[in-house]
Coordinates of C-alpha atoms and ligand atoms in Angstrom, one line a residue:
X1 CA -21.5 -1.0 -31.2
X2 CA -24.0 -1.8 -28.4
X3 CA -23.2 -2.3 -24.8
X4 CA -25.4 -5.3 -24.5
X5 CA -23.5 -7.2 -27.3
X6 CA -20.2 -6.6 -25.5
X7 CA -21.7 -7.9 -22.2
X8 CA -23.0 -11.0 -24.0
X9 CA -19.6 -11.5 -25.7
X10 CA -17.8 -11.3 -22.4
X11 CA -20.4 -13.5 -20.7
X12 CA -19.6 -16.2 -23.3
X13 CA -15.9 -16.0 -22.4
X14 CA -14.7 -14.2 -25.4
X15 CA -12.0 -11.5 -25.2
X16 CA -13.1 -7.8 -25.8
X17 CA -11.0 -5.9 -28.3
X18 CA -9.2 -2.6 -27.6
X19 CA -11.9 -0.4 -29.3
X20 CA -14.7 -2.3 -27.6
X21 CA -13.1 -1.8 -24.1
X22 CA -12.6 1.9 -24.9
X23 CA -16.2 2.3 -26.1
X24 CA -17.5 0.7 -22.9
X25 CA -15.3 2.7 -20.5
X26 CA -15.7 6.1 -22.3
X27 CA -19.4 5.8 -22.5
X28 CA -19.8 4.6 -18.9
X29 CA -17.7 7.5 -17.5
X30 CA -19.8 10.0 -19.6
X31 CA -23.0 8.5 -18.2
X32 CA -24.2 7.2 -21.5
X33 CA -23.8 3.5 -20.5
X34 CA -25.8 3.1 -17.2
X35 CA -24.6 1.5 -14.0
X36 CA -26.6 -1.7 -14.5
X37 CA -24.8 -2.5 -17.8
X38 CA -21.4 -1.8 -16.2
X39 CA -22.4 -4.0 -13.3
X40 CA -23.3 -6.8 -15.7
X41 CA -20.0 -6.5 -17.5
X42 CA -18.1 -6.6 -14.1
X43 CA -20.0 -9.8 -13.2
X44 CA -19.2 -11.3 -16.6
X45 CA -15.5 -10.4 -16.0
X46 CA -15.7 -11.8 -12.5
X47 CA -16.8 -15.2 -13.9
X48 CA -14.9 -15.4 -17.2
X49 CA -11.6 -13.6 -16.3
X50 CA -9.6 -11.8 -18.9
X51 CA -6.8 -12.5 -21.2
X52 CA -3.4 -10.7 -20.9
X53 CA -3.9 -8.3 -23.7
X54 CA -7.5 -7.6 -22.8
X55 CA -6.8 -6.6 -19.2
X56 CA -4.0 -4.3 -20.5
X57 CA -6.5 -2.7 -22.8
X58 CA -9.0 -2.3 -20.0
X59 CA -6.3 -0.7 -17.9
X60 CA -5.3 1.8 -20.6
X61 CA -8.9 2.7 -21.4
X62 CA -9.3 3.5 -17.7
X63 CA -6.1 5.7 -17.7
X64 CA -7.5 7.6 -20.7
X65 CA -10.7 8.4 -18.8
X66 CA -9.0 11.3 -16.9
X67 CA -6.0 13.4 -16.5
X68 CA -2.4 12.1 -16.3
X69 CA 0.5 13.5 -14.2
X70 CA 3.4 14.3 -16.5
X71 CA 6.7 13.6 -14.7
X72 CA 8.7 13.6 -18.0
X73 CA 10.5 16.8 -17.2
X74 CA 12.1 15.2 -14.2
X75 CA 15.5 13.5 -14.9
X76 CA 15.9 9.7 -15.0
X77 CA 13.5 6.8 -14.7
X78 CA 10.6 7.5 -12.3
X79 CA 9.7 4.5 -10.2
X80 CA 6.6 4.4 -8.1
X81 CA 5.7 2.0 -5.3
X82 CA 2.3 0.7 -4.2
X83 CA 1.0 -1.6 -1.5
X84 CA -2.3 -3.3 -1.8
X85 CA -3.1 -2.3 1.7
X86 CA -1.8 -3.4 5.1
X87 CA -1.8 -2.7 8.8
X88 CA 1.2 -1.0 10.4
X89 CA 2.7 -0.6 6.9
X90 CA 4.5 2.6 6.9
X91 CA 7.1 1.6 4.2
X92 CA 6.5 4.7 2.0
X93 CA 7.8 7.0 4.7
X94 CA 11.0 4.9 4.9
X95 CA 11.4 3.9 1.2
X96 CA 10.8 7.4 -0.2
X97 CA 13.7 9.1 1.7
X98 CA 15.9 6.0 1.2
X99 CA 15.5 5.9 -2.5
X100 CA 15.8 9.7 -2.9
X101 CA 19.0 9.6 -0.8
X102 CA 20.4 7.0 -3.3
X103 CA 20.0 9.7 -6.0
X104 CA 16.7 8.4 -7.6
X105 CA 13.9 11.0 -7.8
X106 CA 10.7 10.1 -5.9
X107 CA 7.7 12.2 -6.8
X108 CA 4.9 10.3 -5.1
X109 CA 1.1 10.7 -4.8
X110 CA -0.3 8.9 -1.9
X111 CA -3.7 8.3 -0.4
X112 CA -5.6 8.6 2.8
X113 CA -6.7 5.7 5.0
X114 CA -10.0 4.0 4.6
X115 CA -11.4 1.1 6.6
X116 CA -8.9 -0.8 8.7
X117 CA -5.8 0.3 6.7
X118 CA -3.9 3.5 7.1
X119 CA -2.9 6.1 4.5
X120 CA 0.4 7.9 4.0
X121 CA -1.1 11.3 3.7
X122 CA -2.9 11.1 7.1
X123 CA 0.3 9.9 8.7
X124 CA 2.3 12.8 7.2
X125 CA -0.2 15.3 8.4
X126 CA 0.7 14.4 12.0
X127 CA 4.0 16.2 11.5
X128 CA 3.3 19.8 12.7
X129 CA 3.0 22.3 9.8
X130 CA 3.5 19.7 7.0
X131 CA 1.5 20.4 3.8
X132 CA 0.5 17.6 1.5
X133 CA -1.5 19.7 -1.0
X134 CA 1.2 21.2 -3.3
X135 CA 0.6 22.9 -6.6
X136 CA 1.9 20.9 -9.6
X137 CA 4.7 23.5 -10.1
X138 CA 5.9 23.3 -6.4
X139 CA 5.7 19.5 -6.5
X140 CA 7.9 19.3 -9.6
X141 CA 10.3 22.0 -8.3
X142 CA 10.7 20.1 -5.0
X143 CA 11.5 16.8 -6.7
X144 CA 14.0 18.5 -9.0
X145 CA 15.7 20.2 -6.0
X146 CA 15.7 17.5 -3.3
X147 CA 14.6 14.3 -5.2
X148 CA 11.6 13.8 -2.9
X149 CA 8.0 14.9 -2.5
X150 CA 5.1 13.0 -1.1
X151 CA 1.7 14.7 -1.8
X152 CA -2.0 13.9 -1.9
X153 CA -3.5 13.0 -5.2
X154 CA -4.4 16.1 -7.2
X155 CA -6.4 16.4 -10.4
X156 CA -8.9 14.0 -11.8
X157 CA -6.9 10.8 -12.2
X158 CA -8.8 7.8 -13.4
X159 CA -12.4 8.8 -12.8
X160 CA -13.4 5.5 -14.4
X161 CA -11.9 3.7 -11.4
X162 CA -13.8 5.8 -8.9
X163 CA -17.0 5.0 -10.6
X164 CA -16.4 1.4 -11.2
X165 CA -15.0 0.7 -7.8
X166 CA -18.1 2.2 -6.1
X167 CA -20.2 -0.1 -8.3
X168 CA -18.1 -3.2 -7.6
X169 CA -18.4 -2.5 -3.9
X170 CA -22.2 -3.0 -4.0
X171 CA -22.4 -5.7 -6.7
X172 CA -20.1 -8.4 -5.2
X173 CA -17.4 -7.9 -7.9
X174 CA -14.5 -6.5 -5.8
X175 CA -12.5 -9.8 -5.5
X176 CA -11.9 -10.2 -9.3
X177 CA -8.2 -10.4 -10.2
X178 CA -8.4 -8.6 -13.6
X179 CA -10.6 -5.8 -12.0
X180 CA -8.3 -5.3 -9.0
X181 CA -5.2 -5.4 -11.3
X182 CA -6.6 -2.8 -13.7
X183 CA -7.8 -0.6 -10.9
X184 CA -4.4 -0.5 -9.2
X185 CA -2.3 -0.3 -12.4
X186 CA -4.4 2.4 -14.0
X187 CA -3.9 4.7 -11.0
X188 CA -0.1 4.1 -10.9
X189 CA 0.2 4.7 -14.7
X190 CA -1.9 7.9 -14.5
X191 CA 0.3 9.1 -11.6
X192 CA 3.1 9.2 -14.1
X193 CA 5.3 6.2 -13.2
X194 CA 7.7 4.8 -15.8
X195 CA 8.2 1.7 -13.7
X196 CA 6.3 0.3 -10.7
X197 CA 7.2 -1.8 -7.6
X198 CA 4.2 -3.5 -6.0
X199 CA 3.8 -5.0 -2.6
X200 CA 0.9 -7.5 -2.8
X201 CA -0.2 -8.3 0.7
X202 CA -1.2 -11.9 1.5
X203 CA -2.9 -13.0 4.7
X204 CA -5.7 -12.4 7.2
X205 CA -5.2 -8.6 7.1
X206 CA -5.2 -8.4 3.3
X207 CA -7.5 -8.7 0.2
X208 CA -5.6 -11.8 -0.9
X209 CA -6.1 -14.7 1.4
X210 CA -4.2 -17.5 -0.5
X211 CA -0.8 -17.8 -2.0
X212 CA -2.3 -18.9 -5.3
X213 CA -4.5 -15.7 -5.6
X214 CA -1.7 -13.4 -4.5
X215 CA 0.7 -14.8 -7.0
X216 CA -1.9 -14.6 -9.7
X217 CA -2.7 -10.9 -8.9
X218 CA 1.1 -10.2 -8.9
X219 CA 1.6 -11.9 -12.3
X220 CA -1.4 -10.1 -13.8
X221 CA -0.1 -6.7 -12.8
X222 CA 3.4 -7.5 -14.0
X223 CA 1.9 -8.6 -17.4
X224 CA -0.1 -5.4 -17.7
X225 CA 3.1 -3.5 -17.1
X226 CA 4.8 -5.5 -19.8
X227 CA 2.0 -5.0 -22.3
X228 CA 1.9 -1.3 -21.8
X229 CA 5.6 -0.6 -21.5
X230 CA 5.8 0.1 -17.8
X231 CA 8.1 -2.5 -16.3
X232 CA 6.6 -3.8 -13.0
X233 CA 8.0 -6.0 -10.2
X234 CA 5.7 -7.4 -7.6
X235 CA 6.6 -8.7 -4.1
X236 CA 4.2 -11.0 -2.4
X237 CA 4.5 -10.3 1.4
X238 CA 3.1 -11.5 4.6
X239 CA 0.1 -9.6 6.1
X240 CA -1.0 -12.3 8.6
X241 CA 0.1 -9.9 11.3
X242 CA 0.9 -6.2 11.3
X243 CA 4.2 -5.3 9.5
X244 CA 5.6 -2.9 12.0
X245 CA 4.8 -2.5 15.7
X246 CA 2.8 0.8 15.5
X247 CA -0.8 1.3 14.3
X248 CA -2.1 4.9 14.1
X249 CA -0.9 8.0 12.4
X250 CA 1.6 9.8 14.6
X251 CA 2.7 6.4 16.1
X252 CA 3.6 5.2 12.6
X253 CA 5.5 8.4 11.8
X254 CA 7.4 7.8 15.0
X255 CA 8.2 4.2 14.0
X256 CA 9.3 5.4 10.5
X257 CA 11.7 7.9 12.1
X258 CA 13.1 5.3 14.5
X259 CA 13.7 3.1 11.5
X260 CA 15.4 5.9 9.6
X261 CA 17.5 6.6 12.8
X262 CA 18.7 3.0 12.5
X263 CA 17.2 2.2 15.9
X264 CA 14.4 -0.1 14.8
X265 CA 15.1 -3.5 13.3
X266 CA 12.6 -6.1 12.2
X267 CA 10.2 -6.8 9.2
X268 CA 9.3 -3.1 8.5
X269 CA 13.0 -2.2 8.0
X270 CA 13.6 -5.4 6.1
X271 CA 10.7 -5.0 3.7
X272 CA 11.5 -1.3 3.2
X273 CA 15.0 -2.3 2.1
X274 CA 13.7 -4.9 -0.4
X275 CA 11.1 -2.5 -1.9
X276 CA 13.6 0.3 -2.1
X277 CA 16.3 -2.0 -3.6
X278 CA 13.8 -3.2 -6.3
X279 CA 13.1 0.5 -7.1
X280 CA 16.8 1.1 -7.5
X281 CA 17.1 -1.9 -9.9
X282 CA 14.2 -0.7 -12.1
X283 CA 15.7 2.8 -12.1
X284 CA 18.9 1.3 -13.3
X285 CA 20.8 2.7 -10.3
X286 CA 22.1 -0.8 -9.4
X287 CA 22.0 -4.2 -11.2
X288 CA 20.8 -6.5 -8.5
X289 CA 18.4 -6.4 -5.5
X290 CA 21.2 -7.5 -3.1
X291 CA 23.5 -4.7 -4.3
X292 CA 20.6 -2.2 -3.8
X293 CA 20.0 -3.5 -0.4
X294 CA 23.6 -3.0 0.7
X295 CA 23.6 0.6 -0.6
X296 CA 20.3 1.3 1.2
X297 CA 21.5 -0.3 4.4
X298 CA 24.4 2.1 4.3
X299 CA 22.2 5.1 3.6
X300 CA 20.0 4.1 6.6
X301 CA 22.8 3.5 9.1
X302 CA 24.7 6.6 8.0
X303 CA 21.7 8.9 8.7
X304 CA 21.6 10.0 5.1
X305 CA 18.0 8.8 4.6
X306 CA 16.9 10.5 7.9
X307 CA 18.5 13.7 6.7
X308 CA 16.6 13.4 3.4
X309 CA 13.3 13.0 5.3
X310 CA 14.1 16.1 7.3
X311 CA 14.8 18.1 4.2
X312 CA 11.4 16.9 2.7
X313 CA 9.5 17.9 5.9
X314 CA 11.0 21.3 5.8
X315 CA 10.4 21.8 2.0
X316 CA 6.7 20.9 2.7
X317 CA 6.4 23.5 5.5
X318 CA 6.7 21.1 8.4
X319 CA 8.9 21.2 11.5
X320 CA 11.9 19.1 10.7
X321 CA 13.1 19.1 14.3
X322 CA 10.6 16.2 14.7
X323 CA 13.3 13.7 13.3
X324 CA 15.3 14.4 16.4
X325 CA 12.5 15.2 18.9
X326 CA 9.6 12.7 18.7
X327 CA 7.7 14.5 21.4
X328 CA 6.8 17.2 18.8
X329 CA 4.3 14.7 17.3
X330 CA 0.7 14.7 18.6
X331 CA 0.5 12.8 21.9
X332 CA -2.5 11.0 23.2
X333 CA -3.7 11.9 26.7
X334 CA -3.9 8.3 28.0
X335 CA -2.1 5.0 27.7
X336 CA -3.4 1.6 28.7
X337 CA -1.2 -1.4 28.8
X338 CA -2.6 -4.9 28.2
X339 CA -0.5 -7.7 29.7
X340 CA -0.1 -11.3 28.6
X341 CA -2.3 -13.5 30.7
X342 CA -0.7 -16.9 30.0
X343 CA 2.6 -18.4 29.3
X344 CA 3.3 -19.9 25.8
X345 CA 3.8 -19.0 22.2
X346 CA 2.0 -16.3 20.2
X347 CA -0.1 -18.2 17.7
X348 CA -1.8 -15.3 15.8
X349 CA -1.8 -11.6 15.8
X350 CA -4.9 -10.6 13.7
X351 CA -3.8 -7.5 11.7
X352 CA -7.4 -6.7 10.6
X353 CA -8.7 -6.8 14.1
X354 CA -5.9 -4.6 15.4
X355 CA -6.5 -2.2 12.5
X356 CA -10.2 -2.1 13.5
X357 CA -9.3 -1.5 17.1
X358 CA -7.1 1.5 16.1
X359 CA -10.1 2.8 14.1
X360 CA -12.3 2.5 17.2
X361 CA -9.8 4.6 19.1
X362 CA -10.3 7.2 16.3
X363 CA -7.2 6.6 14.1
X364 CA -9.2 5.8 11.0
X365 CA -12.3 6.9 9.1
X366 CA -15.6 5.3 9.0
X367 CA -16.4 7.1 5.8
X368 CA -14.4 9.4 3.6
X369 CA -15.6 12.6 5.4
X370 CA -15.0 11.5 9.0
X371 CA -12.3 13.3 10.9
X372 CA -9.5 11.4 12.5
X373 CA -7.4 11.6 15.7
X374 CA -3.8 11.7 14.7
X375 CA -2.4 10.9 18.2
X376 CA -4.2 7.6 19.0
X377 CA -3.4 4.1 18.1
X378 CA -1.8 0.8 19.3
X379 CA 1.7 -0.5 19.8
X380 CA 2.0 -4.3 19.5
X381 CA 4.8 -5.7 21.6
X382 CA 4.9 -9.3 20.4
X383 CA 5.2 -11.1 17.1
X384 CA 3.8 -14.4 15.9
X385 CA 5.8 -17.4 17.1
X386 CA 7.4 -15.5 20.0
X387 CA 7.7 -17.2 23.4
X388 CA 6.0 -15.1 26.1
X389 CA 5.5 -15.1 29.8
X390 CA 2.6 -14.2 31.9
X391 CA 2.6 -10.5 32.9
X392 CA 4.7 -9.4 29.9
X393 CA 3.4 -6.4 27.9
X394 CA 1.3 -7.3 25.0
X395 CA -0.3 -4.1 23.7
X396 CA -0.3 -0.4 24.6
X397 CA -3.4 1.5 23.5
X398 CA -2.9 5.3 23.1
X399 CA -6.3 7.0 23.6
X400 CA -8.0 10.3 24.1
X401 CA -11.5 9.2 25.0
X402 CA -12.5 6.6 27.6
X403 CA -15.5 5.3 25.7
X404 CA -13.4 4.7 22.6
X405 CA -10.7 2.9 24.7
X406 CA -13.4 0.5 26.0
X407 CA -14.6 -0.2 22.5
X408 CA -11.0 -0.9 21.3
X409 CA -10.2 -3.1 24.3
X410 CA -13.2 -5.3 23.4
X411 CA -11.8 -5.8 19.9
X412 CA -8.2 -6.4 20.9
X413 CA -9.3 -9.0 23.5
X414 CA -10.1 -11.2 20.4
X415 CA -7.1 -10.2 18.3
X416 CA -4.4 -12.4 19.7
X417 CA -4.2 -16.2 20.2
X418 CA -1.6 -18.2 22.1
X419 CA -0.5 -21.8 21.9
X420 CA 1.4 -24.1 24.3
X421 CA 3.6 -25.4 21.5
X422 CA 6.1 -23.6 19.2
X423 CA 5.0 -22.7 15.6
X424 CA 6.8 -22.9 12.3
X425 CA 8.3 -19.6 11.2
X426 CA 6.5 -17.8 8.4
X427 CA 8.3 -15.9 5.6
X428 CA 8.1 -12.1 5.4
X429 CA 8.4 -12.2 1.6
X430 CA 6.8 -15.2 -0.2
X431 CA 8.3 -14.2 -3.6
X432 CA 9.0 -11.7 -6.2
X433 CA 7.4 -11.7 -9.7
X434 CA 9.2 -9.8 -12.5
X435 CA 9.2 -9.9 -16.3
X436 CA 11.8 -12.7 -16.0
X437 CA 9.5 -14.9 -14.0
X438 CA 9.2 -15.7 -10.3
X439 CA 11.9 -15.7 -7.7
X440 CA 11.5 -17.4 -4.4
X441 CA 13.0 -14.9 -1.9
X442 CA 12.5 -17.2 1.0
X443 CA 15.9 -18.6 0.4
X444 CA 17.6 -15.2 0.6
X445 CA 16.6 -14.5 4.1
Ligands
URA501 N1 -7.1 -1.6 -4.4 C1 -7.5 -0.9 -5.5 O1 -7.0 0.2 -5.8 N2 -8.4 -1.4 -6.3 C2 -9.0 -2.6 -6.1 O2 -9.8 -3.0 -6.9 C3 -8.6 -3.3 -5.0 C4 -7.7 -2.8 -4.1
CA502 CA1 11.4 -14.7 2.5

């Protein structure tokens, strides 16, 4: 077999076979096939796309490139959850405790933030004392004992993805549906999931900018799951504006706790209930999403999920008093309120711009070695479509450095738009793709 023949085959639009895919990925990871040939293959895939079976083979070849977490000694069906990246999206901190409180084990590996989107591990580290680097043994013991652990990725999972992603980033081949789908699914499978719930974000703050693309990405990942025996369900959800009201690490933990206390309503709570309910369906804990949602609403409002979060914080060495006393979280030294300057309706709340403004305050990383300020960030007081009056609070910026505040204010001044006429409401969830096909969830709201 020669790499160049496989590139030509793909360039002509033919499907690569399992052995061919494995040959290419293995040799690339070992440094035998050079970057330029992998780049050419990615470009051929970008233009020609991939068949169902082929993208599943690519995914499994990537999984095989490294270690795999083995969760098989944990009881029951292990369901993981993944979001394609959003702003003010702290669903994991809500869904994890919720699903665990319903009796389904959640052993989750999460990532750090990069760019304008946040990461669960950074957020968790704003809880005083909490450790996210657990040994494998402690991780498994904790899940066995309390049904819940959220830790940083350990081990060498999917080295092929690290190498290919870096290459795609500089060769214009990131926005390819088969390449995105295999990248995401390979990491979930290597992390040990039996079944997977995905949240595919759609809108200005997301990778996917059109409904068509978002549904195609969702279908492709569900089909990969089918092909490789890991049942997958994918929601397509709105990321035209931030999901919750808080952007920034400690601020998002605070919002997660308020939600677990039953004090915070709105889209973050709603989507968390849907994602969690889908996890319960895949874990065979309930039959239907609606049934799961009712159970999870009860666990939220009864305080059981909050208690589960407290138990997890304690197990990971953190101060669990934080679930009752939010002032134990890191606090920024300054707050700046921005007020609404005109009467009307909120026409747009640019999630990406607000994410970038929070980064400017210090909440995110410019590159993977930058340090971050856990206390800073932004609270957004309005949602799209809302009627507003002059002088009403629009944003609060939490800052530690005056220079960074000024930078952030420059960005936020462009982030919201207003209109004099009302707008049509947008759905939170555009749909759900499962092995049975597509459901339009808009109707169920
Ligand atoms: N997220 C990933 O993990 N991989 C991609 O290719 C795109 C988004
Ligand atoms: Ca809907």
